[in-house]
Amino acid sequence: QVVLVESGGGLVLPGGSLRLTCAASGRTFRSAAMGWFRQSPGKEREFVSAIRWDGYIPYYSDSVKGRFTISGDSAKNMVYLQMDRLEPEDTGVYFCADSARRRNSGSYYQSFAYDYWGQGTQVTVSS
């Protein structure tokens, strides 16, 4: 059973930065990709970013492109999300996700592509 644990959330002022970390354990195979989703109160869970390990290809939603940077190390089962120029609209619970199988690129923007999920870490952007 793969277990994902997120850390690094917190309260930050608008314009500030946070770095989220996700550590995966219990894996007996190499995953195809890892990603981040977020959910705000009253809203559905939405895609934020992902990284495909084959080539370390990053994917971003339009709302975070240019402000967030995803990185990671597949050998260490770690993925990071550097979030800069944070806005109040970025507030929410951020979930780490792991995709066990390689899929076409467009799939990684969708939650169905991921097989394992973390419990989430709260990010609050407020003055």
CSV table of C-alpha atoms in Angstrom, one decimal:
chain,number,residue,atom,x,y,z
A,1,GLN,CA,0.0,0.0,0.0
A,2,VAL,CA,1.4,3.4,-1.1
A,3,VAL,CA,1.2,6.1,1.6
A,4,LEU,CA,1.6,9.8,0.7
A,5,VAL,CA,2.3,12.4,3.3
A,6,GLU,CA,2.2,16.1,2.6
A,7,SER,CA,3.8,18.8,4.6
A,8,GLY,CA,4.7,22.5,4.4
A,9,GLY,CA,1.3,24.1,4.4
A,10,GLY,CA,0.5,27.1,6.6
A,11,LEU,CA,-0.7,30.7,6.7
A,12,VAL,CA,1.0,33.2,4.5
A,13,LEU,CA,0.4,36.8,3.4
A,14,PRO,CA,-0.6,37.6,-0.2
A,15,GLY,CA,2.5,37.8,-2.3
A,16,GLY,CA,4.3,35.3,-0.1
A,17,SER,CA,5.7,31.9,-0.7
A,18,LEU,CA,5.4,28.3,0.6
A,19,ARG,CA,7.0,25.0,-0.4
A,20,LEU,CA,5.0,21.9,-0.1
A,21,THR,CA,6.6,18.5,0.2
A,22,CYS,CA,5.1,15.0,-0.5
A,23,ALA,CA,6.8,11.8,0.6
A,24,ALA,CA,5.7,8.5,-0.7
A,25,SER,CA,6.4,5.2,1.1
A,26,GLY,CA,5.4,1.6,0.7
A,27,ARG,CA,5.9,1.6,-3.0
A,28,THR,CA,7.3,-1.5,-4.6
A,29,PHE,CA,7.3,-0.1,-8.2
A,30,ARG,CA,8.3,3.1,-9.9
A,31,SER,CA,5.3,5.4,-10.3
A,32,ALA,CA,4.6,7.1,-13.6
A,33,ALA,CA,3.8,10.6,-12.2
A,34,MET,CA,3.0,12.5,-9.1
A,35,GLY,CA,0.7,15.5,-8.8
A,36,TRP,CA,-0.9,18.2,-6.7
A,37,PHE,CA,-4.6,19.0,-6.5
A,38,ARG,CA,-6.4,21.5,-4.2
A,39,GLN,CA,-9.8,21.9,-2.8
A,40,SER,CA,-11.4,25.1,-1.5
A,41,PRO,CA,-14.5,25.3,0.6
A,42,GLY,CA,-17.6,24.8,-1.5
A,43,LYS,CA,-15.6,23.9,-4.6
A,44,GLU,CA,-14.6,20.7,-6.3
A,45,ARG,CA,-11.1,19.4,-6.2
A,46,GLU,CA,-9.0,20.9,-9.0
A,47,PHE,CA,-5.7,20.1,-10.7
A,48,VAL,CA,-2.7,22.3,-9.7
A,49,SER,CA,0.4,20.7,-11.1
A,50,ALA,CA,2.0,17.3,-11.9
A,51,ILE,CA,5.3,15.9,-13.0
A,52,ARG,CA,5.8,12.9,-15.2
A,53,TRP,CA,8.9,11.0,-14.1
A,54,ASP,CA,9.8,9.9,-17.7
A,55,GLY,CA,11.6,13.0,-18.7
A,56,TYR,CA,10.6,15.0,-15.6
A,57,ILE,CA,7.9,16.7,-17.7
A,58,PRO,CA,5.9,19.3,-15.7
A,59,TYR,CA,2.2,20.2,-16.0
A,60,TYR,CA,0.5,23.3,-14.6
A,61,SER,CA,-3.0,24.6,-14.5
A,62,ASP,CA,-3.4,28.0,-16.1
A,63,SER,CA,-4.2,29.6,-12.7
A,64,VAL,CA,-0.7,28.8,-11.3
A,65,LYS,CA,1.5,28.8,-14.4
A,66,GLY,CA,4.4,31.2,-13.9
A,67,ARG,CA,3.9,31.3,-10.1
A,68,PHE,CA,4.3,27.6,-9.0
A,69,THR,CA,7.1,25.2,-9.7
A,70,ILE,CA,7.0,21.5,-9.4
A,71,SER,CA,10.0,19.3,-8.9
A,72,GLY,CA,11.0,16.0,-7.4
A,73,ASP,CA,13.1,12.9,-7.3
A,74,SER,CA,11.5,9.7,-8.5
A,75,ALA,CA,14.3,7.6,-6.9
A,76,LYS,CA,13.6,9.2,-3.5
A,77,ASN,CA,9.8,9.1,-4.0
A,78,MET,CA,9.6,12.8,-3.2
A,79,VAL,CA,7.7,15.7,-5.0
A,80,TYR,CA,7.8,19.4,-4.2
A,81,LEU,CA,5.6,22.3,-5.0
A,82,GLN,CA,7.2,25.8,-4.7
A,83,MET,CA,4.5,28.3,-4.6
A,84,ASP,CA,5.4,32.0,-5.1
A,85,ARG,CA,3.3,35.2,-5.4
A,86,LEU,CA,0.5,33.5,-3.6
A,87,GLU,CA,-3.0,34.9,-3.9
A,88,PRO,CA,-6.0,34.5,-1.6
A,89,GLU,CA,-7.6,32.4,-4.4
A,90,ASP,CA,-4.8,29.8,-3.8
A,91,THR,CA,-6.3,29.0,-0.3
A,92,GLY,CA,-7.4,25.4,0.1
A,93,VAL,CA,-6.3,21.9,1.1
A,94,TYR,CA,-3.6,20.7,-1.1
A,95,PHE,CA,-3.4,17.0,-1.9
A,96,CYS,CA,-0.6,14.9,-3.2
A,97,ALA,CA,-1.4,12.2,-5.7
A,98,ASP,CA,0.5,9.3,-7.3
A,99,SER,CA,-0.2,7.7,-10.7
A,100,ALA,CA,1.0,4.1,-10.9
A,101,ARG,CA,0.6,3.7,-14.6
A,102,ARG,CA,1.9,5.7,-17.5
A,103,ARG,CA,-0.9,7.5,-19.3
A,104,ASN,CA,-1.2,10.0,-22.2
A,105,SER,CA,-0.1,13.5,-21.1
A,106,GLY,CA,-3.6,14.9,-21.1
A,107,SER,CA,-4.7,12.4,-18.4
A,108,TYR,CA,-2.5,13.8,-15.7
A,109,TYR,CA,-4.7,16.9,-15.5
A,110,GLN,CA,-7.5,14.7,-14.3
A,111,SER,CA,-8.0,13.1,-10.9
A,112,PHE,CA,-8.9,9.7,-12.4
A,113,ALA,CA,-5.3,9.3,-13.5
A,114,TYR,CA,-4.1,9.0,-9.9
A,115,ASP,CA,-4.2,5.8,-7.8
A,116,TYR,CA,-3.1,7.0,-4.4
A,117,TRP,CA,-3.8,10.2,-2.5
A,118,GLY,CA,-2.5,11.9,0.6
A,119,GLN,CA,-4.6,13.4,3.4
A,120,GLY,CA,-3.8,17.0,2.4
A,121,THR,CA,-2.2,20.0,3.9
A,122,GLN,CA,-3.9,23.3,4.5
A,123,VAL,CA,-2.7,26.5,2.7
A,124,THR,CA,-4.2,29.8,3.7
A,125,VAL,CA,-3.4,33.0,2.0
A,126,SER,CA,-4.7,35.9,3.9
A,127,SER,CA,-3.8,39.3,5.3
